[in-house]
Each structure stands twice: as C-alpha cells, then as structure tokens.
Short mmCIF file of C-alpha atoms in Angstrom, two decimals:
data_model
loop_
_atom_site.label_atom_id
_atom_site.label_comp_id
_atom_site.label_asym_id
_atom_site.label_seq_id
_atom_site.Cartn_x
_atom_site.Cartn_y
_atom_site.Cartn_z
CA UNK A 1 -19.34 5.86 22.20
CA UNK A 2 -22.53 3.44 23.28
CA UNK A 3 -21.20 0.45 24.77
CA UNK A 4 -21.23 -2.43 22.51
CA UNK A 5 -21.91 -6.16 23.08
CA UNK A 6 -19.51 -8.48 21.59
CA UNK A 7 -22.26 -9.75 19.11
CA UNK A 8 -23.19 -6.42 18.08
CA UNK A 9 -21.58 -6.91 14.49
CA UNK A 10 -24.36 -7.81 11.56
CA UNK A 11 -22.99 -7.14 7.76
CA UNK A 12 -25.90 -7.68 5.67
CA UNK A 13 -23.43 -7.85 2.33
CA UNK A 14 -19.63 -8.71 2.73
CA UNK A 15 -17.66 -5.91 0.89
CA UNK A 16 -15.37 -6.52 -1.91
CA UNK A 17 -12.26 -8.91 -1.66
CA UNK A 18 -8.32 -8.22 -2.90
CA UNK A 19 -5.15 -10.35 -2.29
CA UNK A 20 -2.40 -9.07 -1.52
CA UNK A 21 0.91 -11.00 -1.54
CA UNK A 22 4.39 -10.51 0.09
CA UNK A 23 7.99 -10.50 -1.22
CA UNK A 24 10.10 -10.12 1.61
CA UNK A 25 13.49 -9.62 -0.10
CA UNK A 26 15.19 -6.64 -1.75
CA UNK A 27 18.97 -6.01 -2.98
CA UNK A 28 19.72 -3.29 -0.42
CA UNK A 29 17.51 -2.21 2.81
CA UNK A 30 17.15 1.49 2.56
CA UNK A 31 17.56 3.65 5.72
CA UNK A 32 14.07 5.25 6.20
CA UNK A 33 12.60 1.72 5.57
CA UNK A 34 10.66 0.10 8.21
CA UNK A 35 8.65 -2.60 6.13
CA UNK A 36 9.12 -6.03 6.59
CA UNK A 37 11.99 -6.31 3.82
CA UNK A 38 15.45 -8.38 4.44
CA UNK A 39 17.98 -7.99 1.75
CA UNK A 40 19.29 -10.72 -0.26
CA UNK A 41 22.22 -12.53 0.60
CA UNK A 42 25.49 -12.70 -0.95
CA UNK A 43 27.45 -15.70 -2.02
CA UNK A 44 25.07 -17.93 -1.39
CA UNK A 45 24.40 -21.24 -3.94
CA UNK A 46 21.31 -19.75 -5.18
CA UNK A 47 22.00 -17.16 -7.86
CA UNK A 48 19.06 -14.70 -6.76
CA UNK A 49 20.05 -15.05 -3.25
CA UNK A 50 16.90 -16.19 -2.04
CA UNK A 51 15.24 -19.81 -2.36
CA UNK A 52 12.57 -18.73 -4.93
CA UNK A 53 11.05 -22.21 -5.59
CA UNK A 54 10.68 -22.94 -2.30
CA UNK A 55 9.36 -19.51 -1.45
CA UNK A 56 6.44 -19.34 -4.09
CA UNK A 57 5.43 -23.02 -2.85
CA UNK A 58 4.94 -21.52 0.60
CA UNK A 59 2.77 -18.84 -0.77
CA UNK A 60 -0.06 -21.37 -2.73
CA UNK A 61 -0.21 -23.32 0.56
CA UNK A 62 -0.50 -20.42 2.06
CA UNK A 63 -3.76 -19.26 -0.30
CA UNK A 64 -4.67 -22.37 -0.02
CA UNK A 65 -5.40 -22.43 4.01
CA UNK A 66 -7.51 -19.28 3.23
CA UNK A 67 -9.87 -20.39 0.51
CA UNK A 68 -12.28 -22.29 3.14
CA UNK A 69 -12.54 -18.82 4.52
CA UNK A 70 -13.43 -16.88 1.14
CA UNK A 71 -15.55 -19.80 -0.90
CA UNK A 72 -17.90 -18.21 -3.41
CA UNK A 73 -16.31 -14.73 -3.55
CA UNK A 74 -14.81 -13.04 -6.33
CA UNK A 75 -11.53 -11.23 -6.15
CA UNK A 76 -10.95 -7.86 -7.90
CA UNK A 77 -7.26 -7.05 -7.68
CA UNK A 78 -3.69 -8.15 -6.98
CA UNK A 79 -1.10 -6.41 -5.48
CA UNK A 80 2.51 -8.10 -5.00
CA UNK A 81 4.23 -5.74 -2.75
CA UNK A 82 7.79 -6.00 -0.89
CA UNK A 83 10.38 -5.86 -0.66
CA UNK A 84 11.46 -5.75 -4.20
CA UNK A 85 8.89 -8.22 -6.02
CA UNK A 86 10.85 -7.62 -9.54
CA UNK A 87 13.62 -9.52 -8.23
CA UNK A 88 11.28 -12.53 -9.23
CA UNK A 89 12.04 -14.62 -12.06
CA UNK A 90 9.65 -14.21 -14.96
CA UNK A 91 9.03 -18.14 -14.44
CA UNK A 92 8.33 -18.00 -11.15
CA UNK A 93 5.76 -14.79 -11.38
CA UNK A 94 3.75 -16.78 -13.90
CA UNK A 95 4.06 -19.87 -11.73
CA UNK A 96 2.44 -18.38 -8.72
CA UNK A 97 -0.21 -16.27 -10.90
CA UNK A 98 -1.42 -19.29 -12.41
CA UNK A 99 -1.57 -21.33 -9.15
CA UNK A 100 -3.87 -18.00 -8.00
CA UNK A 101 -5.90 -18.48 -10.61
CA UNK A 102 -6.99 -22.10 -10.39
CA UNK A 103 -7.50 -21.62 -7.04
CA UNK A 104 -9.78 -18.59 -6.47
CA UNK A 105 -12.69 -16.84 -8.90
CA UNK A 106 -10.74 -13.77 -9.76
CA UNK A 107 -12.29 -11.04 -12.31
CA UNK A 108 -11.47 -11.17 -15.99
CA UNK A 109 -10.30 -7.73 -15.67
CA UNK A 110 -8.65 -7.90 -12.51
CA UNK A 111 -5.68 -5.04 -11.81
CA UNK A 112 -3.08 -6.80 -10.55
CA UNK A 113 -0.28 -4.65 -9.57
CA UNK A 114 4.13 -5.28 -9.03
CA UNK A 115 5.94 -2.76 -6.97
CA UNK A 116 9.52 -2.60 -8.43
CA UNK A 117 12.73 -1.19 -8.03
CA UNK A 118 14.62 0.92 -10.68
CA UNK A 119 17.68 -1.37 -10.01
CA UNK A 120 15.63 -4.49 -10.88
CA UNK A 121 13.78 -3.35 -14.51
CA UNK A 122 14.82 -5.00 -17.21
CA UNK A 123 12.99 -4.53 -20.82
CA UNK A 124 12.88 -8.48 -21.71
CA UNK A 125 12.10 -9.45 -17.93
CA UNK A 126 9.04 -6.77 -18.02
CA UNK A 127 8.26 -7.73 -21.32
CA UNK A 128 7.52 -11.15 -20.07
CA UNK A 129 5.78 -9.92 -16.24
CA UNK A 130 3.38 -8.17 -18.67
CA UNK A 131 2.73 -11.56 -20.70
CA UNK A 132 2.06 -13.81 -17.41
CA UNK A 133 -0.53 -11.01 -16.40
CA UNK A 134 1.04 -8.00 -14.54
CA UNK A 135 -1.29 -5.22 -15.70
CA UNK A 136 0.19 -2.36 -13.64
CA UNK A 137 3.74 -1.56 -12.11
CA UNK A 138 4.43 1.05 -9.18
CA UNK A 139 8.34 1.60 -9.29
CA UNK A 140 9.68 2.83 -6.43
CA UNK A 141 11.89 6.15 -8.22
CA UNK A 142 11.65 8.63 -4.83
CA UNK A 143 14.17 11.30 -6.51
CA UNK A 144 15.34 11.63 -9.58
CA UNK A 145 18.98 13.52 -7.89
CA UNK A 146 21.75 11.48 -7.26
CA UNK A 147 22.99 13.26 -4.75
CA UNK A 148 19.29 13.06 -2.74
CA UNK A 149 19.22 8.93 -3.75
CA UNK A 150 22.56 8.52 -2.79
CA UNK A 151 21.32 10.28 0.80
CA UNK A 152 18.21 8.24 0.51
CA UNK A 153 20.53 4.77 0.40
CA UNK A 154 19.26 3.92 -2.95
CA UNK A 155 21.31 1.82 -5.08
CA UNK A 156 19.89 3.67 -8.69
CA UNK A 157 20.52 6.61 -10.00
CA UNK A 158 18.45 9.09 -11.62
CA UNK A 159 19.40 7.91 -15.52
CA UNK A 160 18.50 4.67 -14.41
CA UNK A 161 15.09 6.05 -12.85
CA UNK A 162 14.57 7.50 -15.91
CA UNK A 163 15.33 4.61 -18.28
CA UNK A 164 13.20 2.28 -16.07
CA UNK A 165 10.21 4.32 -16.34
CA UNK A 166 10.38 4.34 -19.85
CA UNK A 167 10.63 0.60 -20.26
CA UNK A 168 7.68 0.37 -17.95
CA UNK A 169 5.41 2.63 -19.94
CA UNK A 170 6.56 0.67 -22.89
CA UNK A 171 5.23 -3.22 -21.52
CA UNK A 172 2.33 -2.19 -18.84
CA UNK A 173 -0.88 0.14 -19.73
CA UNK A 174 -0.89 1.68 -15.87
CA UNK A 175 2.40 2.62 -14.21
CA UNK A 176 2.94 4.39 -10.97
CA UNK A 177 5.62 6.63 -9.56
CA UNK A 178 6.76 6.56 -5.90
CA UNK A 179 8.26 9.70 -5.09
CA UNK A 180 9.14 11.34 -2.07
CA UNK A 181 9.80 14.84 -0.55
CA UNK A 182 11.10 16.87 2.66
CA UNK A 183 14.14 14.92 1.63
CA UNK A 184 17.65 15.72 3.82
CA UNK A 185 18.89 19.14 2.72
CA UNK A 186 16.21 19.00 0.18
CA UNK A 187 15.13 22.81 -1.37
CA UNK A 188 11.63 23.74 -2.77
CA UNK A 189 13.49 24.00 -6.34
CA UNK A 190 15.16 20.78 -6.27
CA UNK A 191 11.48 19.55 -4.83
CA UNK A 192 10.03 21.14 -8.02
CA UNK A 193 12.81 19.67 -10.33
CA UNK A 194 11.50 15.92 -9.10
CA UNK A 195 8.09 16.64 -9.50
CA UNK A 196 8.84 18.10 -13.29
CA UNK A 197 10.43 15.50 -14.32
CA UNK A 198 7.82 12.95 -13.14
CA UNK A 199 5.47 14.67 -15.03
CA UNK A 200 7.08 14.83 -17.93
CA UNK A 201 7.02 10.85 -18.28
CA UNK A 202 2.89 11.18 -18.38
CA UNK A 203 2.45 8.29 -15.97
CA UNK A 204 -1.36 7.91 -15.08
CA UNK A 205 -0.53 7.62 -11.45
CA UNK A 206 1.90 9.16 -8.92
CA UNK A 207 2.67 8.82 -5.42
CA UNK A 208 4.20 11.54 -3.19
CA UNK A 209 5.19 10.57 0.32
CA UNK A 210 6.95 12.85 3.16
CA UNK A 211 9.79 11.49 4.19
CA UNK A 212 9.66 10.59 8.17
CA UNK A 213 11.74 8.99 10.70
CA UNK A 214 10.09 5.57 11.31
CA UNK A 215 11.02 4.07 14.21
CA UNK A 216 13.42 0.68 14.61
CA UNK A 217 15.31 2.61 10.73
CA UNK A 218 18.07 3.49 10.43
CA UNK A 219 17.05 7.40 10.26
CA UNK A 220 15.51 6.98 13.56
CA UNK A 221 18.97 5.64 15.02
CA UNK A 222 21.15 8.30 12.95
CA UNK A 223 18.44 10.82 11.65
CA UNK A 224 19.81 13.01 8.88
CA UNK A 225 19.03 16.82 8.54
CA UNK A 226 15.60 17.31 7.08
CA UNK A 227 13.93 20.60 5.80
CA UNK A 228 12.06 22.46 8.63
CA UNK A 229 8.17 22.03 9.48
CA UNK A 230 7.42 25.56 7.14
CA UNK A 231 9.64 24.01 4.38
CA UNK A 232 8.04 20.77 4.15
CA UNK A 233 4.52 22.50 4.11
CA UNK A 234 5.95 24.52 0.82
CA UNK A 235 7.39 21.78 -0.86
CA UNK A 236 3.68 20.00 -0.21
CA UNK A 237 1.88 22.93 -1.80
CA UNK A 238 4.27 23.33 -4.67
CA UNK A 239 3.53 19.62 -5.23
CA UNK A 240 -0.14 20.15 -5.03
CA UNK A 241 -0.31 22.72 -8.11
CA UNK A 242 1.88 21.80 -9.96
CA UNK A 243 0.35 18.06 -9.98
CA UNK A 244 -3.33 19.75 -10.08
CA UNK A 245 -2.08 22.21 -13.02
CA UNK A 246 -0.85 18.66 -14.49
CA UNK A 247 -4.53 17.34 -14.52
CA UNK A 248 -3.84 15.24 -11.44
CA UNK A 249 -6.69 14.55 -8.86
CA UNK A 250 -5.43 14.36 -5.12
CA UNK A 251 -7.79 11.21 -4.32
CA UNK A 252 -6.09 9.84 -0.93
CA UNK A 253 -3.72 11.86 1.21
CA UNK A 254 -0.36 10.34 -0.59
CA UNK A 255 -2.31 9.57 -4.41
CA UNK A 256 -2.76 11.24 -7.34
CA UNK A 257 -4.28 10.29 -10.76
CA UNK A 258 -5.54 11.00 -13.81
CA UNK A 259 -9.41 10.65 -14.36
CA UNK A 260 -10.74 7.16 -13.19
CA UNK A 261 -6.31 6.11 -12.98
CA UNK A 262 -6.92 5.46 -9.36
CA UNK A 263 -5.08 2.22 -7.71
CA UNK A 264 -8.27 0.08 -7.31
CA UNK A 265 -6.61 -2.25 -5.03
CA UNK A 266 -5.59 0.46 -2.40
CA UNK A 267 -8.75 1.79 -2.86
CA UNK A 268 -10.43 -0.88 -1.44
CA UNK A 269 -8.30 -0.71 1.58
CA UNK A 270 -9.16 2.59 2.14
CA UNK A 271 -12.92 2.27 1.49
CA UNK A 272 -12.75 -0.85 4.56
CA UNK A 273 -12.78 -3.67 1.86
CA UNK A 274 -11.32 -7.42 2.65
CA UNK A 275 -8.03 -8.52 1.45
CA UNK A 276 -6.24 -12.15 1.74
CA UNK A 277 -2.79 -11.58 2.93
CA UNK A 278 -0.18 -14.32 2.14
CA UNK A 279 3.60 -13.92 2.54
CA UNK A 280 5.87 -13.16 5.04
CA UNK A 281 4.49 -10.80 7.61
CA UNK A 282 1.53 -10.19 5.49
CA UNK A 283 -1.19 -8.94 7.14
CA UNK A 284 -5.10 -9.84 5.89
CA UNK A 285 -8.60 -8.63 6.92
CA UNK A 286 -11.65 -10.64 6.02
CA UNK A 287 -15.42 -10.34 6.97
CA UNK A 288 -17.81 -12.95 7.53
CA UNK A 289 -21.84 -12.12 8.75
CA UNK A 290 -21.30 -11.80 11.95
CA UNK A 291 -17.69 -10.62 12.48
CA UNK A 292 -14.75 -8.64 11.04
CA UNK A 293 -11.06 -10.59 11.15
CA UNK A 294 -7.42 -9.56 11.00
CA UNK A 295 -4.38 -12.00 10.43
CA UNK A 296 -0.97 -11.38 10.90
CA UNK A 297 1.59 -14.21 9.57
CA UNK A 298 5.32 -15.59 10.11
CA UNK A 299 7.69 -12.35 9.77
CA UNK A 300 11.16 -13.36 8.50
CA UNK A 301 11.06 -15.30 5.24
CA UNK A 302 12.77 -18.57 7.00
CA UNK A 303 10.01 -18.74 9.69
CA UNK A 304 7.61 -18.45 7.23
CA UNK A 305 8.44 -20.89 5.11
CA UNK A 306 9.08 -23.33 7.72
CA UNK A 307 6.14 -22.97 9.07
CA UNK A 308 4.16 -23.50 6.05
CA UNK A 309 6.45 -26.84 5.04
CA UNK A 310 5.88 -28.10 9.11
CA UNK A 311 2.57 -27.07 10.09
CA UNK A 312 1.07 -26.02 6.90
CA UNK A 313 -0.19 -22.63 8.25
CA UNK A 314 2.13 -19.65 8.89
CA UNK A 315 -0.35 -17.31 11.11
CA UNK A 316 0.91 -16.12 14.22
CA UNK A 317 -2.32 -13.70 15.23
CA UNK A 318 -5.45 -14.59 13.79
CA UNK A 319 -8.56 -12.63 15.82
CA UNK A 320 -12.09 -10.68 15.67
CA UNK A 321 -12.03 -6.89 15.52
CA UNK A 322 -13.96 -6.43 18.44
CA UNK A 323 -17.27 -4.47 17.94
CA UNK A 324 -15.60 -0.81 20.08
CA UNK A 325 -12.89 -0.64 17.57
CA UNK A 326 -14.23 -1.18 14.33
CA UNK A 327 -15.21 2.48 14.08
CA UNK A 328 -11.95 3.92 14.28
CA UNK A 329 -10.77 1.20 12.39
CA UNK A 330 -13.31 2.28 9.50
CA UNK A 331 -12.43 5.82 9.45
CA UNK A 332 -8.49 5.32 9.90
CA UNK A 333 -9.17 4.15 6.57
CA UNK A 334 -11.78 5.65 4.95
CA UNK A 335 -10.95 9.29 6.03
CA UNK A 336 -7.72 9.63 3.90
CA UNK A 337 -9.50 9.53 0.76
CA UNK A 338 -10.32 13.67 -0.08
CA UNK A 339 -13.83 12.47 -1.25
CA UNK A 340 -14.62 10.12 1.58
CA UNK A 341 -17.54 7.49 1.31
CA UNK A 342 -20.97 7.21 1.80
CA UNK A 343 -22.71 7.61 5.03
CA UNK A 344 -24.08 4.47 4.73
CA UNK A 345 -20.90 1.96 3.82
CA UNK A 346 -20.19 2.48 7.88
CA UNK A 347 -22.91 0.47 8.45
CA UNK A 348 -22.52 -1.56 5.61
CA UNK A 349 -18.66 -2.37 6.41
CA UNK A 350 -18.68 -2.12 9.99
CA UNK A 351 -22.11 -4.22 10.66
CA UNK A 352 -22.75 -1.19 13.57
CA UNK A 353 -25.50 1.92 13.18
CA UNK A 354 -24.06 5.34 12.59
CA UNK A 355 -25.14 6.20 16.06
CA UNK A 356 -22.48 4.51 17.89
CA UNK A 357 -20.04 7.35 15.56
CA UNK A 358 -23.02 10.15 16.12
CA UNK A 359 -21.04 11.87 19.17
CA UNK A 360 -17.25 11.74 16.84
CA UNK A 361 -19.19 13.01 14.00
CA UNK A 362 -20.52 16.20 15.83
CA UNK A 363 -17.11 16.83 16.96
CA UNK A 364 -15.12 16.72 14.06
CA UNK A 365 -17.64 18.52 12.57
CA UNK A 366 -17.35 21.29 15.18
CA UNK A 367 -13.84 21.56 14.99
CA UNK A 368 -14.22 22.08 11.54
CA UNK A 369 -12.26 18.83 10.51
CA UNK A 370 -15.33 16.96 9.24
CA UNK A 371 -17.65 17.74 6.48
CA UNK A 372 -20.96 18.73 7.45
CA UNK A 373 -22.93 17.06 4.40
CA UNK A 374 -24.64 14.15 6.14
CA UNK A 375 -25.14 12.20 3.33
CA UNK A 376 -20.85 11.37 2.98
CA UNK A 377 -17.61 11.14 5.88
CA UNK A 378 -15.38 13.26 3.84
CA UNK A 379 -12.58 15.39 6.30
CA UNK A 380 -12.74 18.47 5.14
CA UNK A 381 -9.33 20.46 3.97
CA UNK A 382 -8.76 21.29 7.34
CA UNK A 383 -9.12 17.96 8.65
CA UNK A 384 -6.77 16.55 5.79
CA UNK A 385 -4.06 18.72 6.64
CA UNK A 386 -4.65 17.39 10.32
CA UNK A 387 -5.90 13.82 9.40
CA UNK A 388 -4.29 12.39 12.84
CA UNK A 389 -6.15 14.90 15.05
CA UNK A 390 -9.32 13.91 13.15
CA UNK A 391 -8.91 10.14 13.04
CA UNK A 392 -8.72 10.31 17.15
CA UNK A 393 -11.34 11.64 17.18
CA UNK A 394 -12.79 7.97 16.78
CA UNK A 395 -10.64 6.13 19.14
CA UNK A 396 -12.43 4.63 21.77
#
C-alpha cells in the first residue's frame, strides 16, 4: 500500500448515521458469550435487579455529549442491543425513545430494532414496546432442542421459543430469528429439524451463526465437543438450501431475508456507515470532512454510570482511524455482504483513491477470492467461504 500522510483523508459527503444503544444486563450469562453482558443480580432492593432509572438517565447524557458531534444529520435506524434489552420496563423503553427523539432528527420511518430473549417475551409487555415505537424484534431462539439449549446454557426451552415467536409476529411487522449451528454433539438432522421449524414461523429475517469458542467464555475455558470441520461445512450447506428453497436471500455472511427484509441498521455497518454508540462498552464510529473516528466507552454498567453522573462523559478511547488502516477497516466490513458495494463508496467512505487498495485488489482477484467486475468489491464464493484469508489481504 502507498504510504499515506496523516491528512490524506477528504470525504466529500459523510455517509449515513445509526445509533446504536447498549443494555448491559441479562438474566443468565451464557457460556459461548463473550459480549459485554453481566447478569442481573439477585436479592437486591430493586425488583429487576438492575437500577433502571438511573441507567436510562446515563444513556440521554450520554447522547447528549454526542449531538455537538452529529448537528444537522439525520438518523435512519435504532438498534438496542445487549445483553437482554427486553428486560426493560415498557416505561422506561418509551422514556428513553422519547428523550432520543427530542434530541436528534431521526426519520419518520426509522427501523428501530430490540434484541430479546425468549425468557423475557411477554404478550402485554410487547404489546406495549410496539406502542412506544419498537418496529422490529431479533429474539435470540439459537435451537429449538432442549437438550442442545440446555448444552447451550440457555434458560428457555424450545415451547417457550416457540410461543415467543409467535407473540412477536403478533405485535411487531419485522421479526428476526437468531439461530445457531455446529452445536455440541449436534447432527445434520437435528441441524435440519432447527432450521424447519424456523421456517415454518415465516419470519422475514433469520440469522444463522456457527457456534465458536470465543476467547475469555466459558467454552474457551471448558470447551464442549463440537461437530468436526466436514460436519459443520454440511450442516452450513444444508442450511443454505433449505433457506434458499425457502425464498431466503443470503445477503451478509450470517443474514438471510426475504426480498428487501434486510436489517437496515446492520447494513449500514457493513456498507462503512456512522453509528452513535451510547451504553456500556458501546462502541461508535463517526466521520467528519477530514477524518474518520472510533469511540469506545465505560465497560461495566457501574463505571459507566458513574462516570456519566461525575464527569458527564463515559469515553475511555476516543481517536482518528488513521489514514493506513481505513482500507482494511472498509473491507472488514463491506466484504461480508455476498453482493458487496460499489467501487466507488471506498472513496466515498474512506476519503482515500482506490489506488492505495489497487495492489489488494489484484491479489484477491488472482487468488480467485475477489470478483473481477471492476465496477463493485464483491468476494466471490470462494472468497466468502474464506472471508478471513480475503479480508488480510487488506491489512497493512
């Protein structure tokens, strides 16, 4: 790659802007987990087991220390992740949507998305999510087996999966499914079974993740008995028919939808878009004319708050992409998604010319990882099924 200066970074239109915001509780940490989630605690005064009120407070201060940085932009989607955000009370939800919206130009139409639990979905709590504004739910289901969510540390089982599913599809017009495979001891028919019966429900959206051993888990202490390499690779492509014989478009490595169902908030991670991140440990990219930002705040829900009640301001890293990494930042990103982007949003996102990729780009394309069309970076099947071999590529 050319050598860069520091200043070499000049975005001639700032890309399109999301907020994302943090619940850092849940009832039970789950052993493959290695998000920033810290489960509730028992017998404490406060019923929910975590000081709500004081917790949403924290999190409009903390918008509020980022609007200087966003003035005069609008902002397309919401996603409250976690954690287990539908451990919120409906009050509380409402509370710190309205607060968002007196406080920043977000669209009419604006997707804004709740991750939630099985264990946590109730119909009259949902009921009233939808009514303060939630306009899409991703519940976190994994199996649909007891004996594989019992494995998996889950505290539902797969009647209540099934029940909670239904009451989302009942309050909310776009629902996800999280589901999960290469599970311990899993087989390709019990693989099939899960993806059958996810299917049946309809859902416009589903999300298939393999199962790995992340480090600082659980698993990674104790790792359990997983399928083998070959296994895992037949589960995949048992998913990947069945869900494309289903009417199911594979649009990221991990998504599938049905036509124009896609997550709009994650895909403007993935297409190198800027997103406010408030919350504990939330992270947050924003770009500004002559520069590209990352923030990182207060990880455990205590510090946070603290910080945001003492100092009003929570960050603990809060720096400038330099001008070599932005272009494997960029296609970290933008290579997951099987269509890719446009030649020219590098430029546009990255504020660099597509000649300080040109060396990568013959590469990739040489191994056979990249598609050769100049006109989009798309990896090609090849490079899907080998996305981290192709992404290096583009280190510096």
């Amino acid at each position: 790659m050319p050598k860069l200066q520091a200043n070499a970074v000049s975005l001639t239109a700032l890309p399109p802007l999301s907020l994302y915001i943090h619940f850092p509780w849940c009832e039970k940490k789950c052993p493959y987990c290695d998000f920033n989630s810290h489960q509730i605690k028992e017998g404490t005064s406060n019923k929910s087991g975590f000081d709500e009120q004081r917790y949403i407070k924290a999190l409009i201060a903390d918008l509020e220390t980022e609007l200087p940085n966003i003035w005069g932009r609008q902002v397309h989607s919401i996603f409250i992740g976690g954690g287990t955000p539908s451990l919120l009370s409906p009050e509380s939800m409402d509370e710190l949507l309205s607060a968002i919206r007196a406080r920043i130009n977000l669209d009419a139409d604006a997707e804004i998305t709740m991750e939630a639990n099985p264990g946590s979905i109730e119909a009259n709590k949902f009921a009233a999510f939808a009514k303060c504004g939630i306009n899409r739910v991703s519940i976190g289901i994994q199996s649909f087996q007891d004996e594989q969510l019992k494995a998996l540390g889950r505290i539902h089982n797969g009647e209540e999966a099934k029940r909670a599913i239904q009451i989302a599809l009942d309050n909310f017009k776009s629902v996800n499914l999280d589901l999960m495979y290469g599970l311990p001891n899993q087989s390709l028919e019990a693989a099939k079974a899960d993806v059958e019966t996810a299917l049946s429900f309809k859902t416009p959206h589903l999300s298939f993740y393999n199962l790995t051993l992340e480090p600082n888990t659980y698993f990674a202490s104790f790792p359990p008995k997983l399928p083998s390499d070959d296994e895992i690779d037949a589960i995949f492509e048992q998913n990947l028919d069945l869900l494309a014989k289903a009417g199911y478009k594979r649009y990221e490595v991990s998504a599938y939808a049905k036509k124009a169902q896609e997550c709009k908030h994650n895909l403007n991670y993935w297409r190198f878009g800027d997103y406010i991140g408030i919350g504990a440990g939330a992270h947050g990219k924003i770009s500004f004319p002559d520069k590209v930002t990352r923030q990182v705040r207060e990880r455990h829900p205590d510090t946070y708050m603290s910080a945001m009640e003492g100092k009003g301001n929570a960050l603990i890293e809060s720096k400038e992409i330099e001008a070599k990494d932005l272009p494997f930042e960029f296609m970290l990103n933008t290579l997951r998604l099987t269509d890719g982007v446009d030649t020219n949003t590098f430029s546009e996102r990255t504020g660099l010319p597509l000649s300080v990729i040109s060396k990568g780009l013959a590469e990739a394309s040489k191994k056979g990882l990249l598609d050769e069309n100049p006109s989009k970076l798309k990896a090609t099947a090849l490079g899907l099924r080998y996305l981290n071999n192709l992404q290096e590529v583009f280190l510096d």
